[in-house]
PDB file of C-alpha atoms and ligand atoms in Angstrom:
ATOM      1  CA  MET U 195     106.514  83.454  87.155  1.00 55.00           C
ATOM      2  CA  ALA U 196     107.294  85.062  90.430  1.00 92.00           C
ATOM      3  CA  TYR U 197     106.785  88.781  90.181  1.00 95.00           C
ATOM      4  CA  GLN U 198     107.629  90.284  93.527  1.00 96.00           C
ATOM      5  CA  GLN U 199     107.169  93.666  95.006  1.00 98.00           C
ATOM      6  CA  LEU U 200     110.082  94.586  97.283  1.00 98.00           C
ATOM      7  CA  GLU U 201     109.377  95.985 100.696  1.00 97.00           C
ATOM      8  CA  HIS U 202     112.043  98.074 102.466  1.00 97.00           C
ATOM      9  CA  PRO U 203     111.926 101.462 104.218  1.00 98.00           C
ATOM     10  CA  LEU U 204     114.776 102.843 101.843  1.00 98.00           C
ATOM     11  CA  ILE U 205     112.819 101.643  98.784  1.00 98.00           C
ATOM     12  CA  SER U 206     109.585 103.519 100.074  1.00 98.00           C
ATOM     13  CA  HIS U 207     111.618 106.715 100.844  1.00 98.00           C
ATOM     14  CA  LYS U 208     113.384 106.803  97.428  1.00 98.00           C
ATOM     15  CA  LEU U 209     110.257 105.909  95.526  1.00 98.00           C
ATOM     16  CA  THR U 210     108.269 108.773  97.215  1.00 98.00           C
ATOM     17  CA  MET U 211     111.048 111.255  96.085  1.00 98.00           C
ATOM     18  CA  LEU U 212     110.952 109.769  92.622  1.00 98.00           C
ATOM     19  CA  ARG U 213     107.135 110.277  92.458  1.00 98.00           C
ATOM     20  CA  ASP U 214     107.356 113.926  93.590  1.00 98.00           C
ATOM     21  CA  LYS U 215     106.762 116.167  90.621  1.00 98.00           C
ATOM     22  CA  ASN U 216     109.210 118.661  92.105  1.00 98.00           C
ATOM     23  CA  THR U 217     112.157 116.230  91.973  1.00 98.00           C
ATOM     24  CA  GLY U 218     114.445 117.538  89.145  1.00 97.00           C
ATOM     25  CA  SER U 219     116.177 115.378  86.572  1.00 97.00           C
ATOM     26  CA  ALA U 220     119.577 115.133  88.458  1.00 98.00           C
ATOM     27  CA  ASP U 221     117.966 113.826  91.557  1.00 98.00           C
ATOM     28  CA  PHE U 222     115.568 111.669  89.564  1.00 98.00           C
ATOM     29  CA  ARG U 223     118.468 109.910  87.722  1.00 98.00           C
ATOM     30  CA  LEU U 224     120.337 109.332  90.991  1.00 98.00           C
ATOM     31  CA  LEU U 225     117.195 107.832  92.580  1.00 98.00           C
ATOM     32  CA  VAL U 226     116.587 105.564  89.563  1.00 98.00           C
ATOM     33  CA  LYS U 227     120.146 104.424  89.728  1.00 98.00           C
ATOM     34  CA  GLU U 228     119.942 103.719  93.535  1.00 98.00           C
ATOM     35  CA  LEU U 229     116.711 101.767  93.091  1.00 98.00           C
ATOM     36  CA  ALA U 230     118.136  99.694  90.136  1.00 98.00           C
ATOM     37  CA  SER U 231     121.056  98.855  92.270  1.00 98.00           C
ATOM     38  CA  ILE U 232     118.757  97.615  95.023  1.00 98.00           C
ATOM     39  CA  LEU U 233     116.720  95.665  92.495  1.00 98.00           C
ATOM     40  CA  ALA U 234     119.752  94.034  90.992  1.00 98.00           C
ATOM     41  CA  TYR U 235     120.969  93.190  94.426  1.00 98.00           C
ATOM     42  CA  GLU U 236     117.652  91.432  95.179  1.00 97.00           C
ATOM     43  CA  ALA U 237     117.606  89.600  91.825  1.00 96.00           C
ATOM     44  CA  SER U 238     120.858  87.897  92.673  1.00 95.00           C
ATOM     45  CA  ARG U 239     119.548  86.390  95.830  1.00 93.00           C
ATOM     46  CA  GLN U 240     119.110  83.054  94.088  1.00 88.00           C
ATOM     47  CA  PHE U 241     122.402  82.984  92.327  1.00 93.00           C
ATOM     48  CA  SER U 242     124.600  79.999  93.086  1.00 91.00           C
ATOM     49  CA  LEU U 243     127.894  80.058  94.993  1.00 94.00           C
ATOM     50  CA  ASP U 244     131.184  78.169  94.798  1.00 95.00           C
ATOM     51  CA  SER U 245     133.215  77.489  97.983  1.00 96.00           C
ATOM     52  CA  ILE U 246     136.818  78.606  97.696  1.00 97.00           C
ATOM     53  CA  GLU U 247     139.771  79.082  99.966  1.00 98.00           C
ATOM     54  CA  VAL U 248     140.992  82.528 100.534  1.00 97.00           C
ATOM     55  CA  GLU U 249     144.107  83.879 102.277  1.00 98.00           C
ATOM     56  CA  THR U 250     143.594  86.888 104.443  1.00 98.00           C
ATOM     57  CA  PRO U 251     146.615  88.800 105.733  1.00 98.00           C
ATOM     58  CA  LEU U 252     146.417  86.577 108.784  1.00 98.00           C
ATOM     59  CA  GLU U 253     145.452  83.145 107.702  1.00 98.00           C
ATOM     60  CA  LYS U 254     143.623  80.858 105.217  1.00 98.00           C
ATOM     61  CA  THR U 255     139.822  80.666 105.488  1.00 98.00           C
ATOM     62  CA  LYS U 256     136.921  79.481 103.514  1.00 98.00           C
ATOM     63  CA  GLY U 257     134.941  81.935 101.336  1.00 97.00           C
ATOM     64  CA  GLU U 258     132.310  81.922  98.576  1.00 96.00           C
ATOM     65  CA  THR U 259     132.275  83.410  95.045  1.00 94.00           C
ATOM     66  CA  LEU U 260     129.410  83.693  92.532  1.00 92.00           C
ATOM     67  CA  SER U 261     129.475  80.694  90.280  1.00 86.00           C
ATOM     68  CA  GLY U 262     127.757  79.541  87.166  1.00 78.00           C
ATOM     69  CA  LYS U 263     126.039  81.868  84.681  1.00 82.00           C
ATOM     70  CA  LYS U 264     127.443  85.269  83.893  1.00 92.00           C
ATOM     71  CA  VAL U 265     125.224  88.310  84.097  1.00 96.00           C
ATOM     72  CA  GLY U 266     123.914  90.269  81.196  1.00 97.00           C
ATOM     73  CA  ILE U 267     121.909  93.517  81.368  1.00 98.00           C
ATOM     74  CA  VAL U 268     119.415  94.461  78.738  1.00 98.00           C
ATOM     75  CA  ALA U 269     118.128  98.042  78.829  1.00 98.00           C
ATOM     76  CA  ILE U 270     114.843  98.830  77.252  1.00 96.00           C
ATOM     77  CA  LEU U 271     115.356 102.315  75.577  1.00 95.00           C
ATOM     78  CA  ARG U 272     115.130 104.896  76.527  1.00 93.00           C
ATOM     79  CA  ALA U 273     114.199 104.971  80.221  1.00 96.00           C
ATOM     80  CA  GLY U 274     115.893 101.739  80.977  1.00 97.00           C
ATOM     81  CA  LEU U 275     119.279 103.468  80.220  1.00 98.00           C
ATOM     82  CA  ALA U 276     119.069 105.220  83.598  1.00 98.00           C
ATOM     83  CA  MET U 277     118.935 101.844  85.468  1.00 98.00           C
ATOM     84  CA  VAL U 278     122.096 100.385  83.700  1.00 98.00           C
ATOM     85  CA  ASP U 279     124.681 102.000  85.988  1.00 98.00           C
ATOM     86  CA  GLY U 280     122.699 100.914  89.098  1.00 98.00           C
ATOM     87  CA  ALA U 281     122.704  97.292  87.963  1.00 98.00           C
ATOM     88  CA  LEU U 282     126.303  97.564  86.921  1.00 98.00           C
ATOM     89  CA  GLN U 283     127.216  98.584  90.435  1.00 98.00           C
ATOM     90  CA  GLN U 284     126.240  95.082  91.557  1.00 97.00           C
ATOM     91  CA  PHE U 285     127.690  93.261  88.420  1.00 96.00           C
ATOM     92  CA  PRO U 286     130.495  95.487  87.060  1.00 96.00           C
ATOM     93  CA  ASN U 287     131.592  92.902  84.451  1.00 94.00           C
ATOM     94  CA  ALA U 288     128.096  92.410  82.987  1.00 96.00           C
ATOM     95  CA  LYS U 289     127.716  93.071  79.253  1.00 96.00           C
ATOM     96  CA  VAL U 290     124.947  95.436  78.294  1.00 98.00           C
ATOM     97  CA  GLY U 291     122.472  94.992  75.455  1.00 97.00           C
ATOM     98  CA  HIS U 292     119.753  97.451  74.191  1.00 97.00           C
ATOM     99  CA  ILE U 293     116.332  96.999  72.904  1.00 97.00           C
ATOM    100  CA  GLY U 294     114.587 100.031  71.454  1.00 96.00           C
ATOM    101  CA  LEU U 295     110.805  99.632  71.880  1.00 88.00           C
ATOM    102  CA  CYS U 296     108.370 102.575  71.890  1.00 80.00           C
ATOM    103  CA  ARG U 297     104.624 102.457  72.301  1.00 73.00           C
ATOM    104  CA  ASP U 298     102.359 103.267  69.290  1.00 80.00           C
ATOM    105  CA  GLU U 299     100.549 106.355  70.740  1.00 76.00           C
ATOM    106  CA  LYS U 300      97.152 105.092  69.520  1.00 80.00           C
ATOM    107  CA  THR U 301      97.198 101.335  70.081  1.00 81.00           C
ATOM    108  CA  LEU U 302      99.842 101.363  72.904  1.00 73.00           C
ATOM    109  CA  ALA U 303     101.416  98.355  71.184  1.00 80.00           C
ATOM    110  CA  PRO U 304     105.195  98.087  71.209  1.00 82.00           C
ATOM    111  CA  VAL U 305     107.142  99.088  68.057  1.00 88.00           C
ATOM    112  CA  GLN U 306     110.764  97.985  67.725  1.00 91.00           C
ATOM    113  CA  TYR U 307     113.279 100.552  66.441  1.00 93.00           C
ATOM    114  CA  TYR U 308     116.678  99.386  67.791  1.00 95.00           C
ATOM    115  CA  LEU U 309     118.246  96.054  68.745  1.00 94.00           C
ATOM    116  CA  ARG U 310     121.719  95.291  70.032  1.00 93.00           C
ATOM    117  CA  TYR U 311     122.089  91.858  71.587  1.00 93.00           C
ATOM    118  CA  ILE U 312     124.999  90.637  73.794  1.00 92.00           C
ATOM    119  CA  ASP U 313     126.624  87.290  73.148  1.00 93.00           C
ATOM    120  CA  LYS U 314     125.840  83.905  74.840  1.00 92.00           C
ATOM    121  CA  LEU U 315     122.220  84.886  75.792  1.00 94.00           C
ATOM    122  CA  ASP U 316     121.437  81.264  76.597  1.00 93.00           C
ATOM    123  CA  LEU U 317     124.290  81.021  79.167  1.00 91.00           C
ATOM    124  CA  ARG U 318     123.526  84.205  81.142  1.00 94.00           C
ATOM    125  CA  ASN U 319     121.374  85.472  83.887  1.00 95.00           C
ATOM    126  CA  LEU U 320     119.694  88.305  81.977  1.00 97.00           C
ATOM    127  CA  LEU U 321     118.392  91.374  83.885  1.00 98.00           C
ATOM    128  CA  ILE U 322     116.029  93.357  81.768  1.00 98.00           C
ATOM    129  CA  VAL U 323     115.737  96.874  83.085  1.00 98.00           C
ATOM    130  CA  ASP U 324     112.856  99.267  82.477  1.00 98.00           C
ATOM    131  CA  PRO U 325     111.576 101.548  85.144  1.00 98.00           C
ATOM    132  CA  MET U 326     107.829 101.485  84.254  1.00 98.00           C
ATOM    133  CA  LEU U 327     105.693  98.373  83.570  1.00 97.00           C
ATOM    134  CA  ALA U 328     102.463  99.907  82.272  1.00 96.00           C
ATOM    135  CA  THR U 329     100.447  97.491  80.173  1.00 94.00           C
ATOM    136  CA  GLY U 330     103.324  95.008  80.160  1.00 95.00           C
ATOM    137  CA  GLY U 331     103.364  95.004  76.352  1.00 92.00           C
ATOM    138  CA  THR U 332     106.808  96.381  75.957  1.00 93.00           C
ATOM    139  CA  ALA U 333     108.391  94.093  78.477  1.00 95.00           C
ATOM    140  CA  SER U 334     106.614  91.137  76.987  1.00 96.00           C
ATOM    141  CA  ALA U 335     107.825  92.058  73.544  1.00 95.00           C
ATOM    142  CA  ALA U 336     111.418  92.357  74.771  1.00 96.00           C
ATOM    143  CA  ILE U 337     111.169  88.995  76.553  1.00 97.00           C
ATOM    144  CA  ASP U 338     109.794  87.394  73.324  1.00 96.00           C
ATOM    145  CA  LEU U 339     112.788  88.767  71.394  1.00 95.00           C
ATOM    146  CA  LEU U 340     115.284  87.569  73.929  1.00 96.00           C
ATOM    147  CA  LYS U 341     113.650  84.067  74.210  1.00 96.00           C
ATOM    148  CA  LYS U 342     113.786  83.784  70.399  1.00 95.00           C
ATOM    149  CA  LYS U 343     117.533  84.323  70.691  1.00 94.00           C
ATOM    150  CA  GLY U 344     117.842  81.578  73.246  1.00 95.00           C
ATOM    151  CA  ALA U 345     117.672  83.387  76.517  1.00 96.00           C
ATOM    152  CA  GLN U 346     116.471  81.183  79.381  1.00 93.00           C
ATOM    153  CA  ASN U 347     117.102  82.842  82.647  1.00 94.00           C
ATOM    154  CA  ILE U 348     115.392  86.160  82.461  1.00 97.00           C
ATOM    155  CA  ILE U 349     114.778  88.484  85.412  1.00 98.00           C
ATOM    156  CA  LEU U 350     112.776  91.687  84.843  1.00 98.00           C
ATOM    157  CA  LEU U 351     113.543  94.732  86.962  1.00 98.00           C
ATOM    158  CA  ASN U 352     110.992  97.476  87.188  1.00 98.00           C
ATOM    159  CA  ILE U 353     110.544 100.465  89.594  1.00 98.00           C
ATOM    160  CA  ILE U 354     106.851 101.069  89.252  1.00 98.00           C
ATOM    161  CA  SER U 355     104.329  98.567  87.738  1.00 98.00           C
ATOM    162  CA  SER U 356     100.692  98.744  87.152  1.00 98.00           C
ATOM    163  CA  GLN U 357      98.348  95.983  88.467  1.00 98.00           C
ATOM    164  CA  GLU U 358      97.254  95.294  84.939  1.00 97.00           C
ATOM    165  CA  GLY U 359     100.820  95.139  83.664  1.00 97.00           C
ATOM    166  CA  ALA U 360     101.974  92.778  86.310  1.00 97.00           C
ATOM    167  CA  LYS U 361      98.916  90.491  85.626  1.00 97.00           C
ATOM    168  CA  ASN U 362      99.545  90.543  81.814  1.00 96.00           C
ATOM    169  CA  LEU U 363     103.192  89.732  82.230  1.00 96.00           C
ATOM    170  CA  ILE U 364     102.637  86.842  84.600  1.00 96.00           C
ATOM    171  CA  HIS U 365     100.094  85.491  82.100  1.00 96.00           C
ATOM    172  CA  LYS U 366     102.310  85.858  79.058  1.00 96.00           C
ATOM    173  CA  HIS U 367     105.635  84.787  80.650  1.00 97.00           C
ATOM    174  CA  PRO U 368     104.851  82.479  83.577  1.00 95.00           C
ATOM    175  CA  ASP U 369     108.530  81.109  83.457  1.00 95.00           C
ATOM    176  CA  ILE U 370     110.440  84.424  84.186  1.00 95.00           C
ATOM    177  CA  GLU U 371     111.128  86.181  87.453  1.00 96.00           C
ATOM    178  CA  GLY U 372     110.548  89.822  88.127  1.00 97.00           C
ATOM    179  CA  PHE U 373     111.059  92.427  90.900  1.00 98.00           C
ATOM    180  CA  THR U 374     109.400  95.757  91.240  1.00 98.00           C
ATOM    181  CA  CYS U 375     109.442  98.528  93.880  1.00 98.00           C
ATOM    182  CA  ALA U 376     105.647  99.250  93.708  1.00 98.00           C
ATOM    183  CA  ILE U 377     102.473  97.965  92.069  1.00 98.00           C
ATOM    184  CA  ASP U 378     100.130 100.909  91.377  1.00 98.00           C
ATOM    185  CA  PRO U 379      96.436 100.434  90.934  1.00 97.00           C
ATOM    186  CA  GLY U 380      95.669 102.242  87.673  1.00 93.00           C
ATOM    187  CA  LEU U 381      96.504 103.161  84.052  1.00 97.00           C
ATOM    188  CA  ASP U 382      95.124 106.352  82.593  1.00 96.00           C
ATOM    189  CA  LYS U 383      93.676 106.693  79.062  1.00 93.00           C
ATOM    190  CA  ASN U 384      97.091 107.375  77.660  1.00 91.00           C
ATOM    191  CA  GLY U 385      98.619 104.317  79.161  1.00 92.00           C
ATOM    192  CA  TYR U 386     100.330 106.171  82.102  1.00 96.00           C
ATOM    193  CA  ILE U 387     100.553 104.409  85.413  1.00 98.00           C
ATOM    194  CA  VAL U 388      98.478 106.121  88.097  1.00 98.00           C
ATOM    195  CA  PRO U 389      99.576 107.519  90.514  1.00 98.00           C
ATOM    196  CA  GLY U 390     102.947 106.580  88.943  1.00 98.00           C
ATOM    197  CA  LEU U 391     105.573 109.259  88.391  1.00 98.00           C
ATOM    198  CA  GLY U 392     104.674 110.602  84.901  1.00 98.00           C
ATOM    199  CA  ASP U 393     106.939 109.937  81.838  1.00 97.00           C
ATOM    200  CA  ALA U 394     110.001 108.281  83.201  1.00 98.00           C
ATOM    201  CA  GLY U 395     112.055 109.102  80.056  1.00 97.00           C
ATOM    202  CA  ASP U 396     111.111 112.723  80.090  1.00 97.00           C
ATOM    203  CA  ARG U 397     111.923 113.080  83.760  1.00 98.00           C
ATOM    204  CA  ILE U 398     115.298 111.230  83.379  1.00 98.00           C
ATOM    205  CA  PHE U 399     116.390 113.211  80.345  1.00 97.00           C
ATOM    206  CA  GLY U 400     114.610 116.636  81.037  1.00 95.00           C
ATOM    207  CA  THR U 401     112.532 116.455  77.954  1.00 95.00           C
ATOM    208  CA  ALA U 402     108.831 117.418  77.815  1.00 82.00           C
TER     209      ALA U 402
HETATM  210  N1  URA W  10     105.971 104.875  80.707  1.00 77.90           N
HETATM  211  C1  URA W  10     106.300 105.867  81.562  1.00 77.90           C
HETATM  212  O1  URA W  10     107.330 106.540  81.479  1.00 77.90           O
HETATM  213  N2  URA W  10     105.376 106.189  82.484  1.00 77.90           N
HETATM  214  C2  URA W  10     104.301 105.528  82.677  1.00 77.90           C
HETATM  215  O2  URA W  10     103.448 105.822  83.558  1.00 77.90           O
HETATM  216  C3  URA W  10     103.978 104.480  81.774  1.00 77.90           C
HETATM  217  C4  URA W  10     104.923 104.181  80.851  1.00 77.90           C
END
């Protein structure tokens, strides 16, 4: 698996604002959306193109359009919801599925509580969106579910990952691709990424 950390001044800037505990929910949501859009843009770098002819108001010329597989977005509830609109900015016609997985507070193991797939999983480039990759357990469980349903081209998009989570994911799913904006060094005893940004779901939805 190729799990890459993106490097770009805009990403660093937005990420720093996102980490700041004084950033309120409205700005936080906007920043998550903007970073998700950048991640989705980067994820499509390998997508194939078809050559076509296009007619401008002046003359005919050659152009290129995305070809091959359609895109599907799969949001891991609940924090992944805030990344959906950003990914849709790049792929407005993508269908969106949802996987509800929460962490058991004691074991930190993922527990499934909601599942809504999109059709033709095997024929799509699937972008899984979840801002935080902590232990990697939730993302791995979501990937397992999608693979069981036939998904083959899976790209995971995270905003902040822990070193441990990235390592676990690469070990468990060496065949998928992933992009993240940052890989942080630690996890605290409650499974939060350190330094991280706190609880992404709470910061997105203004809950405590
Ligand atoms: N989920 C979060 O929202 N934050 C973390 O740091 C880890 C998991």
